[in-house]
Amino acid sequence: MDLDIAGKPLSGSARELIAHTPLGEGLLREAERHLWQAGLSYHLDEIAEKHLHQAHALAPGHAAILIGLYRFYLYKGRLSESREIARRCITKAARENGLADDWRQVKAADAAFGSHGSILPRFFLFSLKGFAYLQRRLGNLDEGRVATKKLLELDPTDKIGARVLLDVWRGALRLSSWQVSSKMKMVWCGRSRAAVWPASPRGSDS
């Protein structure tokens, strides 16, 4: 499922999705307003980022705000900062699912990772997928590969498309560094909305 306005931390469609999933529950109206303003100001980096930080100050650690920060940094090419937010999302998702603090220790039986209707376990998976993608973009290939294999261990049916990441990188030796980076970005960005905001408990990733 493609983004209608690629890269905006909170487009109108994303705002609607947040409002209708558990990831958006409990968000203060003022914090939501700042997220909305961040989306409208996406082309003005400093203003958009200021709104995101103001939202975070009002509702620190809220999933919707972390997702907004993650996407903002990702599409602005600030990959190290985006990776740090992905780590925070993993930590939050692990805590809310009652999982081990270290994602490497999480087992498939620990949560309903293969169920479309289990939004919190899927939030963990997609946070880990974002982390794996960014590790590889930043040159940390070994940990990126381990994280991707963990995704497939937790969800052998691969509903989130982790195998695509492995396939891309297996062909890395046959591609230039520019081609690899472009293809990886397409793989992640093209699935972003379904990835972090399932439209419904029975939503599809594709």
CSV table of N, CA, C and O in Angstrom, one decimal, residues 54-125:
chain,number,residue,atom,x,y,z
A,54,GLN,N,7.4,19.5,20.0
A,54,GLN,CA,6.4,20.0,20.9
A,54,GLN,C,5.4,18.9,21.2
A,54,GLN,O,4.9,18.8,22.4
A,55,ALA,N,5.0,18.2,20.2
A,55,ALA,CA,4.1,17.1,20.4
A,55,ALA,C,4.7,16.0,21.4
A,55,ALA,O,4.0,15.5,22.3
A,56,HIS,N,6.0,15.8,21.2
A,56,HIS,CA,6.6,14.8,22.1
A,56,HIS,C,6.7,15.3,23.5
A,56,HIS,O,6.6,14.5,24.5
A,57,ALA,N,6.9,16.6,23.7
A,57,ALA,CA,6.9,17.2,25.0
A,57,ALA,C,5.6,17.0,25.7
A,57,ALA,O,5.6,16.8,27.0
A,58,LEU,N,4.5,17.1,25.0
A,58,LEU,CA,3.2,17.0,25.6
A,58,LEU,C,2.8,15.5,25.8
A,58,LEU,O,2.1,15.2,26.8
A,59,ALA,N,3.3,14.6,25.0
A,59,ALA,CA,2.9,13.2,25.1
A,59,ALA,C,4.2,12.4,24.9
A,59,ALA,O,4.3,11.6,23.9
A,60,PRO,N,5.2,12.4,25.8
A,60,PRO,CA,6.4,11.7,25.6
A,60,PRO,C,6.2,10.2,25.5
A,60,PRO,O,5.5,9.6,26.3
A,61,GLY,N,6.9,9.6,24.5
A,61,GLY,CA,6.8,8.2,24.3
A,61,GLY,C,5.5,7.7,23.7
A,61,GLY,O,5.4,6.4,23.5
A,62,HIS,N,4.6,8.5,23.3
A,62,HIS,CA,3.4,8.0,22.6
A,62,HIS,C,3.8,7.5,21.2
A,62,HIS,O,4.6,8.1,20.5
A,63,ALA,N,3.2,6.3,20.9
A,63,ALA,CA,3.5,5.6,19.6
A,63,ALA,C,3.3,6.5,18.4
A,63,ALA,O,4.2,6.5,17.5
A,64,ALA,N,2.2,7.3,18.4
A,64,ALA,CA,1.9,8.1,17.2
A,64,ALA,C,3.0,9.1,17.0
A,64,ALA,O,3.4,9.4,15.8
A,65,ILE,N,3.5,9.7,18.1
A,65,ILE,CA,4.6,10.7,18.0
A,65,ILE,C,5.9,10.1,17.6
A,65,ILE,O,6.6,10.6,16.7
A,66,LEU,N,6.2,8.9,18.2
A,66,LEU,CA,7.5,8.3,17.8
A,66,LEU,C,7.4,7.9,16.3
A,66,LEU,O,8.4,8.0,15.6
A,67,ILE,N,6.3,7.4,15.8
A,67,ILE,CA,6.2,7.1,14.4
A,67,ILE,C,6.4,8.4,13.5
A,67,ILE,O,7.0,8.3,12.5
A,68,GLY,N,5.8,9.5,14.0
A,68,GLY,CA,6.0,10.7,13.2
A,68,GLY,C,7.4,11.1,13.2
A,68,GLY,O,7.9,11.5,12.1
A,69,LEU,N,8.1,11.0,14.3
A,69,LEU,CA,9.5,11.4,14.3
A,69,LEU,C,10.4,10.4,13.4
A,69,LEU,O,11.2,10.9,12.7
A,70,TYR,N,10.1,9.1,13.5
A,70,TYR,CA,10.8,8.2,12.7
A,70,TYR,C,10.6,8.5,11.2
A,70,TYR,O,11.6,8.5,10.5
A,71,ARG,N,9.4,8.7,10.8
A,71,ARG,CA,9.2,9.0,9.4
A,71,ARG,C,9.8,10.3,8.9
A,71,ARG,O,10.3,10.4,7.8
A,72,PHE,N,9.7,11.3,9.8
A,72,PHE,CA,10.3,12.6,9.4
A,72,PHE,C,11.8,12.4,9.2
A,72,PHE,O,12.3,12.9,8.2
A,73,TYR,N,12.5,11.8,10.2
A,73,TYR,CA,14.0,11.7,10.0
A,73,TYR,C,14.3,10.8,8.8
A,73,TYR,O,15.3,11.0,8.1
A,74,LEU,N,13.5,9.7,8.6
A,74,LEU,CA,13.8,8.8,7.5
A,74,LEU,C,13.7,9.5,6.2
A,74,LEU,O,14.7,9.5,5.4
A,75,TYR,N,12.6,10.3,5.9
A,75,TYR,CA,12.5,10.9,4.6
A,75,TYR,C,13.3,12.1,4.5
A,75,TYR,O,13.5,12.6,3.3
A,76,LYS,N,13.8,12.7,5.5
A,76,LYS,CA,14.8,13.8,5.4
A,76,LYS,C,16.2,13.3,5.3
A,76,LYS,O,17.2,14.1,5.2
A,77,GLY,N,16.4,12.0,5.3
A,77,GLY,CA,17.7,11.4,5.1
A,77,GLY,C,18.6,11.4,6.4
A,77,GLY,O,19.8,11.2,6.3
A,78,ARG,N,17.9,11.7,7.5
A,78,ARG,CA,18.7,11.7,8.8
A,78,ARG,C,18.5,10.3,9.4
A,78,ARG,O,17.8,10.1,10.4
A,79,LEU,N,19.3,9.4,8.8
A,79,LEU,CA,19.1,8.0,9.1
A,79,LEU,C,19.5,7.6,10.5
A,79,LEU,O,18.8,6.7,11.2
A,80,SER,N,20.5,8.2,11.1
A,80,SER,CA,21.0,7.8,12.4
A,80,SER,C,19.9,8.2,13.4
A,80,SER,O,19.6,7.4,14.4
A,81,GLU,N,19.3,9.4,13.2
A,81,GLU,CA,18.2,9.8,14.2
A,81,GLU,C,17.0,8.9,14.0
A,81,GLU,O,16.3,8.6,15.0
A,82,SER,N,16.7,8.6,12.8
A,82,SER,CA,15.6,7.7,12.5
A,82,SER,C,15.8,6.3,13.2
A,82,SER,O,14.9,5.7,13.8
A,83,ARG,N,17.0,5.8,13.1
A,83,ARG,CA,17.3,4.5,13.7
A,83,ARG,C,17.2,4.6,15.2
A,83,ARG,O,16.7,3.6,15.9
A,84,GLU,N,17.5,5.7,15.8
A,84,GLU,CA,17.4,5.8,17.3
A,84,GLU,C,15.9,5.8,17.7
A,84,GLU,O,15.5,5.2,18.7
A,85,ILE,N,15.0,6.4,16.9
A,85,ILE,CA,13.6,6.4,17.1
A,85,ILE,C,13.1,5.0,16.9
A,85,ILE,O,12.2,4.5,17.7
A,86,ALA,N,13.6,4.3,15.9
A,86,ALA,CA,13.2,2.9,15.7
A,86,ALA,C,13.6,2.0,17.0
A,86,ALA,O,12.8,1.2,17.4
A,87,ARG,N,14.7,2.3,17.6
A,87,ARG,CA,15.1,1.6,18.8
A,87,ARG,C,14.1,1.9,19.9
A,87,ARG,O,13.7,1.0,20.7
A,88,ARG,N,13.7,3.1,20.0
A,88,ARG,CA,12.7,3.5,21.1
A,88,ARG,C,11.4,2.8,20.8
A,88,ARG,O,10.7,2.4,21.8
A,89,CYS,N,11.0,2.7,19.5
A,89,CYS,CA,9.8,2.0,19.2
A,89,CYS,C,9.8,0.5,19.6
A,89,CYS,O,8.9,0.0,20.1
A,90,ILE,N,11.0,-0.1,19.3
A,90,ILE,CA,11.2,-1.5,19.7
A,90,ILE,C,11.0,-1.6,21.2
A,90,ILE,O,10.4,-2.6,21.7
A,91,THR,N,11.7,-0.7,22.0
A,91,THR,CA,11.6,-0.8,23.4
A,91,THR,C,10.2,-0.6,23.9
A,91,THR,O,9.7,-1.4,24.8
A,92,LYS,N,9.5,0.3,23.4
A,92,LYS,CA,8.1,0.6,23.8
A,92,LYS,C,7.2,-0.6,23.4
A,92,LYS,O,6.4,-1.1,24.2
A,93,ALA,N,7.4,-1.2,22.2
A,93,ALA,CA,6.6,-2.3,21.8
A,93,ALA,C,6.9,-3.5,22.6
A,93,ALA,O,5.9,-4.3,22.9
A,94,ALA,N,8.1,-3.7,22.9
A,94,ALA,CA,8.5,-4.9,23.8
A,94,ALA,C,7.8,-4.8,25.2
A,94,ALA,O,7.3,-5.7,25.7
A,95,ARG,N,7.9,-3.6,25.7
A,95,ARG,CA,7.3,-3.4,27.1
A,95,ARG,C,5.8,-3.6,27.0
A,95,ARG,O,5.2,-4.3,27.9
A,96,GLU,N,5.1,-3.1,26.0
A,96,GLU,CA,3.6,-3.2,25.9
A,96,GLU,C,3.2,-4.6,25.6
A,96,GLU,O,2.0,-4.9,25.8
A,97,ASN,N,4.1,-5.4,25.0
A,97,ASN,CA,3.7,-6.8,24.7
A,97,ASN,C,4.2,-7.7,25.7
A,97,ASN,O,4.0,-8.9,25.6
A,98,GLY,N,4.9,-7.2,26.7
A,98,GLY,CA,5.5,-8.1,27.8
A,98,GLY,C,6.6,-9.0,27.3
A,98,GLY,O,6.8,-10.1,27.7
A,99,LEU,N,7.4,-8.4,26.3
A,99,LEU,CA,8.5,-9.2,25.7
A,99,LEU,C,9.8,-8.9,26.4
A,99,LEU,O,9.9,-8.0,27.2
A,100,ALA,N,10.8,-9.7,26.1
A,100,ALA,CA,12.2,-9.4,26.6
A,100,ALA,C,12.7,-8.1,26.2
A,100,ALA,O,12.3,-7.6,25.1
A,101,ASP,N,13.5,-7.5,27.0
A,101,ASP,CA,14.1,-6.1,26.6
A,101,ASP,C,14.9,-6.2,25.4
A,101,ASP,O,15.0,-5.3,24.6
A,102,ASP,N,15.7,-7.3,25.2
A,102,ASP,CA,16.5,-7.5,24.1
A,102,ASP,C,15.8,-8.2,23.0
A,102,ASP,O,15.3,-9.3,23.2
A,103,TRP,N,15.6,-7.5,21.8
A,103,TRP,CA,14.8,-8.2,20.7
A,103,TRP,C,15.4,-9.5,20.3
A,103,TRP,O,14.7,-10.3,19.8
A,104,ARG,N,16.7,-9.7,20.5
A,104,ARG,CA,17.3,-11.0,20.1
A,104,ARG,C,16.8,-12.1,20.9
A,104,ARG,O,16.9,-13.3,20.5
A,105,GLN,N,16.2,-11.9,22.1
A,105,GLN,CA,15.8,-12.9,23.0
A,105,GLN,C,14.3,-13.2,22.8
A,105,GLN,O,13.7,-14.1,23.4
A,106,VAL,N,13.6,-12.4,22.0
A,106,VAL,CA,12.2,-12.6,21.8
A,106,VAL,C,11.9,-13.9,21.0
A,106,VAL,O,12.6,-14.2,20.0
A,107,LYS,N,10.9,-14.7,21.4
A,107,LYS,CA,10.6,-15.9,20.7
A,107,LYS,C,9.2,-15.8,20.0
A,107,LYS,O,8.3,-15.0,20.4
A,108,ALA,N,9.0,-16.7,19.0
A,108,ALA,CA,7.7,-16.6,18.2
A,108,ALA,C,6.5,-16.9,19.1
A,108,ALA,O,5.4,-16.4,18.8
A,109,ALA,N,6.7,-17.7,20.2
A,109,ALA,CA,5.6,-18.0,21.0
A,109,ALA,C,5.2,-16.9,22.0
A,109,ALA,O,4.2,-17.0,22.8
A,110,ASP,N,6.0,-15.8,22.1
A,110,ASP,CA,5.8,-14.8,23.1
A,110,ASP,C,4.6,-13.9,22.8
A,110,ASP,O,4.2,-13.2,23.7
A,111,ALA,N,4.2,-13.8,21.6
A,111,ALA,CA,3.1,-13.0,21.2
A,111,ALA,C,2.5,-13.5,19.9
A,111,ALA,O,3.1,-14.3,19.2
A,112,ALA,N,1.3,-13.0,19.5
A,112,ALA,CA,0.6,-13.4,18.3
A,112,ALA,C,1.2,-12.6,17.1
A,112,ALA,O,0.5,-11.8,16.5
A,113,PHE,N,2.4,-12.9,16.8
A,113,PHE,CA,3.1,-12.1,15.7
A,113,PHE,C,2.5,-12.4,14.3
A,113,PHE,O,2.6,-11.5,13.5
A,114,GLY,N,1.9,-13.5,14.1
A,114,GLY,CA,1.4,-13.8,12.8
A,114,GLY,C,0.0,-13.4,12.5
A,114,GLY,O,-0.6,-13.6,11.5
A,115,SER,N,-0.7,-12.7,13.5
A,115,SER,CA,-2.1,-12.3,13.4
A,115,SER,C,-2.2,-10.9,12.9
A,115,SER,O,-1.7,-10.0,13.5
A,116,HIS,N,-3.0,-10.7,11.9
A,116,HIS,CA,-3.3,-9.4,11.4
A,116,HIS,C,-4.0,-8.5,12.4
A,116,HIS,O,-3.8,-7.3,12.5
A,117,GLY,N,-4.8,-9.2,13.3
A,117,GLY,CA,-5.6,-8.4,14.2
A,117,GLY,C,-4.8,-8.1,15.5
A,117,GLY,O,-5.3,-7.3,16.3
A,118,SER,N,-3.6,-8.5,15.6
A,118,SER,CA,-2.8,-8.3,16.8
A,118,SER,C,-1.9,-7.1,16.6
A,118,SER,O,-0.8,-7.2,16.2
A,119,ILE,N,-2.4,-5.9,16.8
A,119,ILE,CA,-1.7,-4.7,16.4
A,119,ILE,C,-0.5,-4.4,17.2
A,119,ILE,O,0.6,-4.0,16.6
A,120,LEU,N,-0.5,-4.6,18.5
A,120,LEU,CA,0.7,-4.4,19.3
A,120,LEU,C,1.9,-5.3,18.9
A,120,LEU,O,3.0,-4.9,18.8
A,121,PRO,N,1.6,-6.6,18.7
A,121,PRO,CA,2.7,-7.5,18.2
A,121,PRO,C,3.2,-7.0,16.9
A,121,PRO,O,4.4,-7.1,16.6
A,122,ARG,N,2.3,-6.6,16.0
A,122,ARG,CA,2.8,-6.1,14.7
A,122,ARG,C,3.5,-4.8,14.8
A,122,ARG,O,4.4,-4.6,14.0
A,123,PHE,N,3.2,-4.0,15.7
A,123,PHE,CA,4.0,-2.8,16.0
A,123,PHE,C,5.4,-3.1,16.3
A,123,PHE,O,6.3,-2.5,15.9
A,124,PHE,N,5.6,-4.2,17.1
A,124,PHE,CA,6.9,-4.6,17.4
A,124,PHE,C,7.6,-5.1,16.2
A,124,PHE,O,8.8,-4.7,15.9
A,125,LEU,N,7.0,-5.9,15.3
A,125,LEU,CA,7.6,-6.4,14.1
A,125,LEU,C,8.0,-5.3,13.2
A,125,LEU,O,9.1,-5.3,12.6
